[in-house]
Coordinates of C-alpha atoms and ligand atoms in Angstrom, one line a residue:
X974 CA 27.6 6.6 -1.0
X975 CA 27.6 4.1 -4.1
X976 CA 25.7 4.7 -7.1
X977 CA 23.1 1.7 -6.2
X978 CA 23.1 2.7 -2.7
X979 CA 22.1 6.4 -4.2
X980 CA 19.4 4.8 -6.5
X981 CA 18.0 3.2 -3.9
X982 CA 17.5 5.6 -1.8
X983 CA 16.7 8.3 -4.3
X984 CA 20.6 9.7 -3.1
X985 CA 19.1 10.4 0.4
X986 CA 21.9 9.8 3.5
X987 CA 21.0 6.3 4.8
X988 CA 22.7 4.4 7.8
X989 CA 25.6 1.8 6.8
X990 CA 23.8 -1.0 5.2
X991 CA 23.5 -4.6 6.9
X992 CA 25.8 -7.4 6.1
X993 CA 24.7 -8.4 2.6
X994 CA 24.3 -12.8 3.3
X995 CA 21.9 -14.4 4.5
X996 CA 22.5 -15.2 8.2
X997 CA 21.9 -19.1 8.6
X998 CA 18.7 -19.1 11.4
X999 CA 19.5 -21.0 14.8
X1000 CA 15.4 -21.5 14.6
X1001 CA 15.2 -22.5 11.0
X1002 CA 11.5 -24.4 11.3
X1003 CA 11.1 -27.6 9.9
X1004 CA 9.6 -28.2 6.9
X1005 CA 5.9 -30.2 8.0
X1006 CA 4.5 -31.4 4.7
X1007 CA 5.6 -33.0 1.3
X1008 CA 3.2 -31.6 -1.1
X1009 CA 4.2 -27.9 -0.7
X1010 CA 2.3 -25.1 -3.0
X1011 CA 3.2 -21.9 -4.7
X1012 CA 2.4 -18.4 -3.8
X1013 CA 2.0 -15.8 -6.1
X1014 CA 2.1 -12.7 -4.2
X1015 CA 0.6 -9.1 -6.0
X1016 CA 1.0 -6.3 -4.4
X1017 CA 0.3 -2.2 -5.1
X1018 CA 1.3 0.9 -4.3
X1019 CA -1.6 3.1 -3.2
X1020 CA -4.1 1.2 -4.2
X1021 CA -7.5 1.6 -2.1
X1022 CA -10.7 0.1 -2.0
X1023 CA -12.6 2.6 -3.6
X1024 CA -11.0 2.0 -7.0
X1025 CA -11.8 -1.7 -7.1
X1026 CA -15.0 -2.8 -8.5
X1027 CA -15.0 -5.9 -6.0
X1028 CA -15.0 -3.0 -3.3
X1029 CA -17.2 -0.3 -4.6
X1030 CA -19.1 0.0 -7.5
X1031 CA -18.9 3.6 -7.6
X1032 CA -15.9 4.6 -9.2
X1033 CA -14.7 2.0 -12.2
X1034 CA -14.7 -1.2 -13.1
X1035 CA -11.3 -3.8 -12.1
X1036 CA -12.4 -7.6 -14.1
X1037 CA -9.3 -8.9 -13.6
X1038 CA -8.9 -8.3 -9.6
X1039 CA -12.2 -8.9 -9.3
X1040 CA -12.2 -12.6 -11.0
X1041 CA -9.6 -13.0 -8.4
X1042 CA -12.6 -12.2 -5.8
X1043 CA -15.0 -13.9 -7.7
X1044 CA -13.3 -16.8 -8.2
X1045 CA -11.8 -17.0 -4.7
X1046 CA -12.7 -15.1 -1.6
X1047 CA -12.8 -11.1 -0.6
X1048 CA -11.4 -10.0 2.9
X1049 CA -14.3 -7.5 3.9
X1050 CA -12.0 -6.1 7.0
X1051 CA -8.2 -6.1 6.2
X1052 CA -6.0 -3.6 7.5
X1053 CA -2.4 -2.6 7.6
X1054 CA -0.3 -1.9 11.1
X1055 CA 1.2 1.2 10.1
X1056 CA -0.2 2.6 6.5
X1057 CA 3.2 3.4 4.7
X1058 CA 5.0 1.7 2.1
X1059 CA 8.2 0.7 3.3
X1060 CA 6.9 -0.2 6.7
X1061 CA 4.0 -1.6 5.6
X1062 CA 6.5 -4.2 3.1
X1063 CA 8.5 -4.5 6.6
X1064 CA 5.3 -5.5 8.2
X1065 CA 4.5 -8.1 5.7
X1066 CA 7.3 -9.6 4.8
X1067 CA 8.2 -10.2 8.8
X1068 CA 5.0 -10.8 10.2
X1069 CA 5.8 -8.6 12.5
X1070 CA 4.7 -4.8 13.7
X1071 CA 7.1 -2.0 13.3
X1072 CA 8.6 -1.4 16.5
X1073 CA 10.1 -5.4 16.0
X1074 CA 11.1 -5.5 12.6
X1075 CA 12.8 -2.1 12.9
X1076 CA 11.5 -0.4 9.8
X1077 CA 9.2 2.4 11.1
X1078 CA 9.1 5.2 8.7
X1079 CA 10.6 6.1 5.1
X1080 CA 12.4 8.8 6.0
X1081 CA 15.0 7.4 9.0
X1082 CA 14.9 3.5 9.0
X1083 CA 16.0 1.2 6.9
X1084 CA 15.6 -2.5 7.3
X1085 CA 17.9 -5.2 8.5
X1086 CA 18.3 -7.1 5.9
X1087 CA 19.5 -10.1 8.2
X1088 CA 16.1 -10.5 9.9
X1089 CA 13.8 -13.5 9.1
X1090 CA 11.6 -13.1 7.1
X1091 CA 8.6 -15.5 5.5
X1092 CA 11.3 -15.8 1.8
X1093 CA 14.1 -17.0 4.2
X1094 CA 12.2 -19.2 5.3
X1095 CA 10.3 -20.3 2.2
X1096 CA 14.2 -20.3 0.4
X1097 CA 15.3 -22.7 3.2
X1098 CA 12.2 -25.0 2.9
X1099 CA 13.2 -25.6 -0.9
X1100 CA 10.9 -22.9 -2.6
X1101 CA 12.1 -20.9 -5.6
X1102 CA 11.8 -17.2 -4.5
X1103 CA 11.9 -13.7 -6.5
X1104 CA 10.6 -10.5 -6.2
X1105 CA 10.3 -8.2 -9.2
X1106 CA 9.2 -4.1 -8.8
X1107 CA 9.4 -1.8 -5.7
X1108 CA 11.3 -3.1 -2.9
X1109 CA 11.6 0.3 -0.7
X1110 CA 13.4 -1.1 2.4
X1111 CA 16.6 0.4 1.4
X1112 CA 18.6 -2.7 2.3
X1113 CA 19.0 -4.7 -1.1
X1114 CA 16.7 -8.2 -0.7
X1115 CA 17.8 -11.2 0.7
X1116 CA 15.8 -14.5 0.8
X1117 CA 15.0 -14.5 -2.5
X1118 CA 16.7 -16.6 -5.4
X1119 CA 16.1 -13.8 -7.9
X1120 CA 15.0 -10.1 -7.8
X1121 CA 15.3 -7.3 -9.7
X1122 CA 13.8 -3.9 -8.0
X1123 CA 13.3 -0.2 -8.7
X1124 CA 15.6 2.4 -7.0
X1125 CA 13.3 3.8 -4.3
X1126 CA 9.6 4.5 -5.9
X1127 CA 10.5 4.1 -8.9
X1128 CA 9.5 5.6 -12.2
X1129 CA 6.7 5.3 -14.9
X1130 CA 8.6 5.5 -17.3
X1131 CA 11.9 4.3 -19.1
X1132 CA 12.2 2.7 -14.9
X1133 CA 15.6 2.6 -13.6
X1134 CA 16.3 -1.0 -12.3
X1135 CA 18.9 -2.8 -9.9
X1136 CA 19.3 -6.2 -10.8
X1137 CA 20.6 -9.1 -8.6
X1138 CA 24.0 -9.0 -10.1
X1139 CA 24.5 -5.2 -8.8
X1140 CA 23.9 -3.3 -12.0
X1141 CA 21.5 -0.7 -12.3
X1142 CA 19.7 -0.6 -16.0
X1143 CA 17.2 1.3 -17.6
X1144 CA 14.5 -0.2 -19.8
X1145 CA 12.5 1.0 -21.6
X1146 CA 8.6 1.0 -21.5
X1147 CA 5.9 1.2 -19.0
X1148 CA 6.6 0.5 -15.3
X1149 CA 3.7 -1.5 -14.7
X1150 CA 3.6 -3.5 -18.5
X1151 CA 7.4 -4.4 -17.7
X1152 CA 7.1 -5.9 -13.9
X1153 CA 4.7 -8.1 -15.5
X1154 CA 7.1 -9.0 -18.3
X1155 CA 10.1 -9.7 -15.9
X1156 CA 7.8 -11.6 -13.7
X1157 CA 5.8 -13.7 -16.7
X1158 CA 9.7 -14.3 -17.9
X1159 CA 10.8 -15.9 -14.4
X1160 CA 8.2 -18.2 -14.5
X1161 CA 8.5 -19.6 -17.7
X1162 CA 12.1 -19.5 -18.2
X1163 CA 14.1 -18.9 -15.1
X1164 CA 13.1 -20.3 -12.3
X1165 CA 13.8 -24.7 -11.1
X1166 CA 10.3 -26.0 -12.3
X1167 CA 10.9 -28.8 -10.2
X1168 CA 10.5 -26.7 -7.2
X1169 CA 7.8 -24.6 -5.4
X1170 CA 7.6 -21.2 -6.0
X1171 CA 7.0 -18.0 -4.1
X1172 CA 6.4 -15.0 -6.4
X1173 CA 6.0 -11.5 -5.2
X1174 CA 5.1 -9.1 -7.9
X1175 CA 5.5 -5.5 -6.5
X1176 CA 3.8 -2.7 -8.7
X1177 CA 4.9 1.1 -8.3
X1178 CA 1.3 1.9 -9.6
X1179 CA -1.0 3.3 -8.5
X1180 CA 1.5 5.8 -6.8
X1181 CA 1.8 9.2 -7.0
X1182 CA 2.1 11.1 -9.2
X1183 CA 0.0 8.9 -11.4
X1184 CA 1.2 9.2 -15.0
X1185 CA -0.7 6.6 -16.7
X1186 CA 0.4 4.4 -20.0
X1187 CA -0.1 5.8 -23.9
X1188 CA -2.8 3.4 -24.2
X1189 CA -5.1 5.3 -21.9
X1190 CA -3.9 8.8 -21.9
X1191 CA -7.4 9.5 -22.8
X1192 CA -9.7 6.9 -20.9
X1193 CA -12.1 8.3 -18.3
X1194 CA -11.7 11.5 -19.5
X1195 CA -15.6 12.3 -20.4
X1196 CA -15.6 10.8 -16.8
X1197 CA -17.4 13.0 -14.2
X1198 CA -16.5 11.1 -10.8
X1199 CA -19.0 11.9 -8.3
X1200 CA -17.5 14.1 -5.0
X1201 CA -17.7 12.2 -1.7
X1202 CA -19.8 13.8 1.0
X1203 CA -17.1 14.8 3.4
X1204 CA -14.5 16.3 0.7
X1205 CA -15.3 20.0 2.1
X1206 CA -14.4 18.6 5.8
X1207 CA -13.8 21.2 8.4
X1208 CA -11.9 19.3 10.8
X1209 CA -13.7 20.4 13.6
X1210 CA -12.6 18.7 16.7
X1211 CA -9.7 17.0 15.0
X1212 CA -7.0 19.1 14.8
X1213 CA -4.3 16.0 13.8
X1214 CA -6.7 16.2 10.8
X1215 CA -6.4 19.7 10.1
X1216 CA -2.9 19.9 10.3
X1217 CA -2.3 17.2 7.7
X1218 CA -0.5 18.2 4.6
X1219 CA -2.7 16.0 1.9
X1220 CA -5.2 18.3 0.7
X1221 CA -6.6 18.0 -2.4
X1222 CA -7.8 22.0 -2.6
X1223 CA -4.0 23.1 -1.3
X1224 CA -1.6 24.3 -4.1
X1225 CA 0.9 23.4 -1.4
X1226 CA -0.2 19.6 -1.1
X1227 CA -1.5 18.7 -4.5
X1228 CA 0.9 20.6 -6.7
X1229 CA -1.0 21.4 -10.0
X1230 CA 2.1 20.5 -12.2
X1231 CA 3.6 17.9 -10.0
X1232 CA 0.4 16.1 -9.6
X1233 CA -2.0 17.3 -12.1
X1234 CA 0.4 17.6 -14.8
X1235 CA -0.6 21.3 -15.7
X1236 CA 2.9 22.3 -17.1
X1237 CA 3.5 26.0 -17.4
X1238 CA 6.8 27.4 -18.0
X1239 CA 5.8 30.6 -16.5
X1240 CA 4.2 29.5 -13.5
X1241 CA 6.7 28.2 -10.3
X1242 CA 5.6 25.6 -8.2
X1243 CA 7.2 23.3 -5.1
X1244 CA 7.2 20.4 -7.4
X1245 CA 8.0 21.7 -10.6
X1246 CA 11.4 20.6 -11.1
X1247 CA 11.0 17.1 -10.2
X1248 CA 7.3 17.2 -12.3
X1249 CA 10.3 18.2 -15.3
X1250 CA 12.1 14.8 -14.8
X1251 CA 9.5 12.8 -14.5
X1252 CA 7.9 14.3 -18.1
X1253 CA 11.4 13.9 -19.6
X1254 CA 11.8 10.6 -18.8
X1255 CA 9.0 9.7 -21.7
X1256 CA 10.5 9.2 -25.2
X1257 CA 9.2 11.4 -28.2
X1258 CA 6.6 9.2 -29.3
X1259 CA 5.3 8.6 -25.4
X1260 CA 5.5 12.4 -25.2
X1261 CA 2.9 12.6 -28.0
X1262 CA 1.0 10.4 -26.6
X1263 CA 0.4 12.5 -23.6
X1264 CA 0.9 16.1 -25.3
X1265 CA -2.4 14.7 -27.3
X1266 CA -4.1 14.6 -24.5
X1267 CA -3.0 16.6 -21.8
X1268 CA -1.8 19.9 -24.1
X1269 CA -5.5 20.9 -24.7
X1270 CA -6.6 20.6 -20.8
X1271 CA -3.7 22.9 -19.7
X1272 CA -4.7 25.4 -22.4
X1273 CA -7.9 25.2 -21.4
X1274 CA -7.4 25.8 -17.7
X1275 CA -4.5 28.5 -17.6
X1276 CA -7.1 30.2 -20.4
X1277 CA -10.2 29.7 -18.1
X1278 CA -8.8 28.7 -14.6
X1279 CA -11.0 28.2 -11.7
X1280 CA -10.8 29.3 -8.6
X1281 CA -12.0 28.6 -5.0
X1282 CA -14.4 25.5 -4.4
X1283 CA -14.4 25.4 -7.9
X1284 CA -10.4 25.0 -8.5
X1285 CA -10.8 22.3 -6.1
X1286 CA -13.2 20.2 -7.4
X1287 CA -11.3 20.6 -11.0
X1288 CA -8.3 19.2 -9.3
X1289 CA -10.1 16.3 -7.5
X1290 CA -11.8 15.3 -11.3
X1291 CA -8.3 15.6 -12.4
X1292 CA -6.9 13.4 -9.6
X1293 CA -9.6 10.9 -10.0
X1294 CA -8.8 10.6 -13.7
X1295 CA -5.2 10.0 -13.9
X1296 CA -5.1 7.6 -10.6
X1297 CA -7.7 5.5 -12.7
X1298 CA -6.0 5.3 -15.5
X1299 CA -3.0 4.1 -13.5
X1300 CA -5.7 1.1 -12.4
X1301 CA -6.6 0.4 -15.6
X1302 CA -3.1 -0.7 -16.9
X1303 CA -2.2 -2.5 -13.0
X1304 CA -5.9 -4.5 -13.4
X1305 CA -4.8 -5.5 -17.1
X1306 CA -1.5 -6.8 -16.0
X1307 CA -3.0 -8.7 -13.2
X1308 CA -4.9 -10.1 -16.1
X1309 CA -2.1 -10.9 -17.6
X1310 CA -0.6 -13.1 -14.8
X1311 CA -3.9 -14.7 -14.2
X1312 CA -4.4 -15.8 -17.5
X1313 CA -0.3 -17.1 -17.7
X1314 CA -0.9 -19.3 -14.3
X1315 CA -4.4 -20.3 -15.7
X1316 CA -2.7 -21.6 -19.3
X1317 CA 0.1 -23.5 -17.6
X1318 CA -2.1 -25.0 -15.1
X1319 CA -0.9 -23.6 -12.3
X1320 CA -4.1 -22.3 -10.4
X1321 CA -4.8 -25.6 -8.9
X1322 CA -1.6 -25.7 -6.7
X1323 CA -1.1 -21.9 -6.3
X1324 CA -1.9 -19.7 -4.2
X1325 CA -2.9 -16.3 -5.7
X1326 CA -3.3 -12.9 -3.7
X1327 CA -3.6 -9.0 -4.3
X1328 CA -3.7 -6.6 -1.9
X1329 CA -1.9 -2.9 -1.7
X1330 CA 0.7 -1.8 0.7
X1331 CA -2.1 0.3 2.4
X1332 CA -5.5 2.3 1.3
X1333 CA -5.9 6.2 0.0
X1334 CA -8.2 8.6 0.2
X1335 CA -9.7 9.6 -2.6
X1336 CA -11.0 12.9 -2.1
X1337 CA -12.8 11.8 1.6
X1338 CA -11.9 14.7 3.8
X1339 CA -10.7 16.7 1.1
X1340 CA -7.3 14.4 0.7
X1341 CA -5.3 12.3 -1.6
X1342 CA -2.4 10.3 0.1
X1343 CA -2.5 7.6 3.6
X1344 CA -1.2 7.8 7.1
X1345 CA -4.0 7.9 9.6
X1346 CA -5.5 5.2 10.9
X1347 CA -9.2 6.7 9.6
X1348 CA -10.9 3.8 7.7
X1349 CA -9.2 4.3 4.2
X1350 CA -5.9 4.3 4.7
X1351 CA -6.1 2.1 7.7
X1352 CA -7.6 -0.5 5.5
X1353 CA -6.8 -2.2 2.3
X1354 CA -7.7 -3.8 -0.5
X1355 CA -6.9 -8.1 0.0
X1356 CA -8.4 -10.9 -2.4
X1357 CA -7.3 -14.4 -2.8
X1358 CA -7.6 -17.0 -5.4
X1359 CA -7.2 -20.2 -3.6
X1360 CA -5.7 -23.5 -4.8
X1361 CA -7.3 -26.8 -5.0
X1362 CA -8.7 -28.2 -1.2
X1363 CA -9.5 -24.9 -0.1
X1364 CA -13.1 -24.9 -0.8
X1365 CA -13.9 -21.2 0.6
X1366 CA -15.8 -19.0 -1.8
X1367 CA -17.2 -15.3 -1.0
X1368 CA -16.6 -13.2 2.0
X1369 CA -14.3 -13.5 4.9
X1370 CA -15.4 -11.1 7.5
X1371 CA -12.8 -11.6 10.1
X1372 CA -10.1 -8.7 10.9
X1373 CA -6.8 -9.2 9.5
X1374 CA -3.8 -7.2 9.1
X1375 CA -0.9 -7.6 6.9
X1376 CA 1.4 -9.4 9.3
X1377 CA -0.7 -12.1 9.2
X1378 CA 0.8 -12.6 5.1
X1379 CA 4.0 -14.5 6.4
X1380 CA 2.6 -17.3 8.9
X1381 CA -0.1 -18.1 6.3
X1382 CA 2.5 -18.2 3.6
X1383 CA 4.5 -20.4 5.9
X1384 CA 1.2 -22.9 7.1
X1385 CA 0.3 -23.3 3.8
X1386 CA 4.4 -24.3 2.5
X1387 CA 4.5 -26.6 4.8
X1388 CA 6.9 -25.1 7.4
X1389 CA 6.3 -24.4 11.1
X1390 CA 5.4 -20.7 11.8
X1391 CA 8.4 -19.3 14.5
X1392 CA 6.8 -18.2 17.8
X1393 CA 7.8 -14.3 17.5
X1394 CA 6.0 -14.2 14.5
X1395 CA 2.8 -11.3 15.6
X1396 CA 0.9 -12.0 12.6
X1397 CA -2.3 -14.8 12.8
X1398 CA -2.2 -17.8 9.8
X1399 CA -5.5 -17.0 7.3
X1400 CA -5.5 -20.4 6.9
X1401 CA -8.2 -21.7 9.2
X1402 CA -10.3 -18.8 7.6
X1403 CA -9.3 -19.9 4.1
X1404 CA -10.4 -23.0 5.0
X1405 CA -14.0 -21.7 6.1
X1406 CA -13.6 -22.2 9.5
X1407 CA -14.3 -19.2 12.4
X1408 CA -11.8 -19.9 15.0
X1409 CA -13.6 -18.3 18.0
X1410 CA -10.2 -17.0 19.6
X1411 CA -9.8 -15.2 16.1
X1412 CA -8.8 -11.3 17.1
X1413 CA -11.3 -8.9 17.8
X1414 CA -9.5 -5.8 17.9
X1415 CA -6.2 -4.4 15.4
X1416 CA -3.2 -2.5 16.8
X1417 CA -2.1 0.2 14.6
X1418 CA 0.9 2.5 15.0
X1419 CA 2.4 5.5 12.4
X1420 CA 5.9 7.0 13.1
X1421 CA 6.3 9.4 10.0
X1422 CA 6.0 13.1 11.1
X1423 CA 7.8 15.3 10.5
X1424 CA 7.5 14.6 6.9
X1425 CA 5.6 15.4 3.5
X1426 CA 1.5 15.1 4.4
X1427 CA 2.5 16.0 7.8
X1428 CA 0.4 13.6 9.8
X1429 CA 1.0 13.5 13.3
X1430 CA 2.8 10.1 15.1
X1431 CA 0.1 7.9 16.2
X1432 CA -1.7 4.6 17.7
X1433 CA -4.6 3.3 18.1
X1434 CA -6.9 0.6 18.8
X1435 CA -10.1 -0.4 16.4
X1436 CA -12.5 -3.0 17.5
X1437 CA -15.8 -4.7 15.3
X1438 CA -17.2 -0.9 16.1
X1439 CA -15.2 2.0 18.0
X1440 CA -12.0 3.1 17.1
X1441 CA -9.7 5.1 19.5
X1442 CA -6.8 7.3 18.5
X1443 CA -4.2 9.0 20.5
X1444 CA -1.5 11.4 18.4
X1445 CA 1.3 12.2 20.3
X1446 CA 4.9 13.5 20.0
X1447 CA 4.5 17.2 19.4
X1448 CA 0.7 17.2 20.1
X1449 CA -1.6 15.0 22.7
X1450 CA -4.7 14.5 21.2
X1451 CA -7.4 11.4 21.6
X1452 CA -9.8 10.8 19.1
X1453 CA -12.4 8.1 19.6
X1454 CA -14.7 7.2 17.2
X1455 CA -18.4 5.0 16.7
X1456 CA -17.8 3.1 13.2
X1457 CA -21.4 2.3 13.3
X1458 CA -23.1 5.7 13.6
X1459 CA -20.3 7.7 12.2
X1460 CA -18.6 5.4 9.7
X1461 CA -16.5 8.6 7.9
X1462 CA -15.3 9.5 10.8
X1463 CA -16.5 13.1 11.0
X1464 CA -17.1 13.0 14.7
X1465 CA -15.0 12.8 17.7
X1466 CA -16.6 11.6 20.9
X1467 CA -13.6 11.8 22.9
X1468 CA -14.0 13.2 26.2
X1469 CA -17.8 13.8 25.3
X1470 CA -20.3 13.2 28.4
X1471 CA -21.5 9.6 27.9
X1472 CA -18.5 8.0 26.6
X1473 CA -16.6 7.3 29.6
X1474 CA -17.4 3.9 29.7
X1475 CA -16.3 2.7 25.8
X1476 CA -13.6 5.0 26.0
X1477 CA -12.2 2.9 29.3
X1478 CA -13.2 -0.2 27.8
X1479 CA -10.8 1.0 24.4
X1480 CA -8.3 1.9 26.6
X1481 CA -8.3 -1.6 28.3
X1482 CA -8.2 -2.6 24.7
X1483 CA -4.9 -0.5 23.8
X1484 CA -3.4 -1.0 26.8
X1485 CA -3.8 -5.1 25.9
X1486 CA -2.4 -4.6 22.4
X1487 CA 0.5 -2.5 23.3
X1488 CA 1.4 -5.4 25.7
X1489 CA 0.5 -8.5 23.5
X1490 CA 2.9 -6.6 21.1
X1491 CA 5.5 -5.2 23.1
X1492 CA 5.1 -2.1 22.1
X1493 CA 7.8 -0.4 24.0
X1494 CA 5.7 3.3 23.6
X1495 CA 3.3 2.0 26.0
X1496 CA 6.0 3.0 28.8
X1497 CA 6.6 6.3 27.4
X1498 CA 2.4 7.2 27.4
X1499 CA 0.9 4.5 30.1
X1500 CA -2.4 4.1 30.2
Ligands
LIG1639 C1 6.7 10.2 -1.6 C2 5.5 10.9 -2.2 C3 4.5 11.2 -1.1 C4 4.2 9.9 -0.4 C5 5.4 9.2 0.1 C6 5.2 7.9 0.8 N1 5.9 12.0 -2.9 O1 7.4 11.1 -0.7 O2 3.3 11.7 -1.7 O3 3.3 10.1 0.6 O4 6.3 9.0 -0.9 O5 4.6 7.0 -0.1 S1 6.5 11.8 -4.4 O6 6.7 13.2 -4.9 O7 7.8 11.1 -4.3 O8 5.6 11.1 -5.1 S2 4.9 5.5 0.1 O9 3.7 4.8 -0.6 O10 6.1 5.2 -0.6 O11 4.9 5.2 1.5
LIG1640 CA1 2.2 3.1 -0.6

């Protein structure tokens, strides 16, 4: 394997990669409209709803993604189709669902590069492209008329980066300060300003295992972040749930030096060594930085550590802490963005949007990480600032899901959306209208098991109130849900007298999804 091959991959074994070019599209769509606009395109690694002030008020405050909701408009129901990063990029970048565009899981696929995808066509319609951050598909990027990426998930600090020309670099700095830079720098100095522009700006933050910037080693720290209700779940009548590696009370899942940052030289955890790197990738001044702040809580806890429930809610304050710290410095960098396309003038013909590759839990259920299709990780966070003509302010209520990124990025350029595209245009909706064929129901399918977190292969079906769930592979469970009554999802109804007749009626619902999509599993579990 090559060097950038191995950095991309994090030196895994992949398959042979694709054929590098761009393959010319029998189907390239024609372009429909002369006055094409630009797309700036934000997107996170991790980042839920829960830990954006336009979202919930509960946890801290986000003023620069929320003057993106403020100014513009909030999706209230946005989802993902399979709640993952690289799939979930797959899914948006295609417009498709997994089982088309080939990219199901992190672990065993990796993503025809020679597919279309909404930058191929955007490139061949005349638009500037570039993406700048995580990439994760482990095929390099094509479509794009600049990128520079990070090798795998990259790293907080001193980030390793492959650059268009095949080198891989370090510099040196914070991850999420210096995507901004690269991306601030394309726009004003690299890119053809006579042309449109698609921008997609992809932040490592807020992933694990959150190591936040010196500027706010210390912030949130006199913090106490208040324990949601379910966090001491018992799983009962969910064993999917129970088996799931992503507890925040397990020494095995949260790691308290990986993740908590707890170092100890006489203490051997699972994630020790690769804790090691990732604290030896700071320089000596970062390292004081943190050792100021951090040095003082680990002598603390390994001189008074807690155990039982208490051990577990120290770790969750801990968790909480460092993953908002991470926010902090992502919201200021949005900042930084808005207020670049705001001095140049730029908001009137551009089309800004955040959103996250997929949600987290934050402490609900007792877990940190994604996966299921329960409502956190299933949904995630997506806010628009809209350019000039679209007059829609507020709330859109609608369900969407992140295929639905490429056709709208296509409608609005200008350029006919191709017919295999799965993913609905927001358009009509940014343009205030409520198309009464809009969807009612969202497919949603996860193919990551066995892996770390250890959640079970599944699909499911989630309408404006029930959700149902069937894992399979090496278990054959249903889960079936009522969002309305039991919106944390605490209680299974399936198979429970009195719920034969939604639980057909969701099954009607799957079984139409599965076939709308072509999902070929429907033949392998028919309904
Ligand atoms: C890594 C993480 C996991 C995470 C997956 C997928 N471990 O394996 O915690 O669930 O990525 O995340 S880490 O030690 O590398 O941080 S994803 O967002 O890329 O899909
Ligand atoms: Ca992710």
């Amino acid at each position: 394997m090559n060097e950038r091959l191995k950095l991309l991959t994090g030196g895994a074994a992949i398959l042979p990669l694709a054929p590098l070019a761009v393959q010319a599209q029998e189907t390239q769509p024609e372009k429909t409209t002369d006055k094409p606009l630009n797309i700036v395109y934000i997107m996170t690694d991790d980042h839920t709803a829960q830990m954006m002030s336009a979202y919930d008020t509960r946890y801290m405050e986000t003023p620069n993604l929320d003057r993106i909701a403020n100014d513009g408009v909030r999706f209230t129901n946005s989802y993902v189709a399979n709640s993952l990063s690289g799939p979930s990029r797959a899914c948006m970048i295609t417009g498709k669902h997994s089982h088309k565009n080939g990219f199901t899981d992190n672990e065993n696929s990796y993503f025809d590069n020679t597919q279309p995808t909404f930058p191929k066509y955007l490139q061949n319609a005349g638009y500037e492209t570039a993406v700048i951050g995580k990439w994760h598909l482990e095929s390099l990027p094509t479509g794009f008329t600049h990128w520079e990426i990070v090798p795998g998930q990259g790293d907080y600090y001193q980030p390793r980066f492959i650059q268009m020309a095949g080198d891989t670099i370090i510099r040196k700095g914070y991850l999420t300060n210096i995507i901004t830079d690269l991306s601030l720098d394309w726009l004003e100095n690299q890119r053809d300003k006579e042309k449109p522009f698609a921008l997609l700006i992809h932040h490592k933050a807020i992933h694990r295992n959150w190591m936040p910037d010196t500027i706010y080693m210390d912030l949130y720290e006199d913090k106490t972040f208040d324990m949601p209700e379910n966090f001491f779940d018992n799983y009962e009548g969910r064993p999917a749930a129970e088996a799931a590696e992503m507890r925040i009370s397990s020494p095995h899942d949260m790691d308290i030096i990986y993740d908590l940052k707890m170092w100890n030289p006489d203490l051997n955890t699972r994630l020790k060594g690769a804790y090691h790197s990732i604290y030896n990738r700071m320089d000596s001044a970062q390292k004081a930085s943190f050792d100021r702040v951090y040095n003082p809580i680990i002598e603390e806890f390994y001189a008074n550590p807690p155990e039982g429930e208490e051990l577990a809610k120290w770790k969750y304050q801990r968790y909480m802490k460092d993953y908002a710290k991470v926010v902090k410095s992502l919201d200021d960098n949005v900042g930084r963005v808005l207020d670049y396309l705001d001095e140049q003038g730029l908001l009137d013909n551009t089309l800004v949007v955040y959103t996250s590759d997929q949600g987290f839990y934050m402490g609900e259920h007792g877990w940190f990480d994604k996966r299921f299709m329960y409502e956190e990780s299933f949904r995630t966070p997506l806010v628009m600032m809209l350019p000039e003509g679209f007059d829609r302010k507020g709330d859109i209520d609608e369900m969407v899901q992140n295929i639905d990124y490429a056709p709208t990025f296509l409608e609005l350029a200008g350029v006919e959306i191709p017919e295999d595209m799965q993913g609905e245009s927001l358009v009509p909706l940014l343009k205030g209208e409520h198309p009464d064929d809009w969807r009612t129901d969202l497919y949603y399918h996860f193919y990551e098991y066995p892996a770390e977190h250890a959640v079970k292969r599944h699909y499911g079906v989630r309408d404006d109130r029930y959700k149902l769930i069937h894992f399979y592979n090496d278990i054959d469970v249903w889960e079936l849900y009522d969002l309305q009554e039991d919106p944390h999802e605490m209680n299974n109804l399936y198979g429970k007298p009195g719920t034969e007749e939604i639980t057909e009626r969701m099954k009607k619902k799957l079984k139409d999804n599965q076939e709308k999509y072509d999902d070929p599993l429907r033949f392998t579990y028919p309904l």
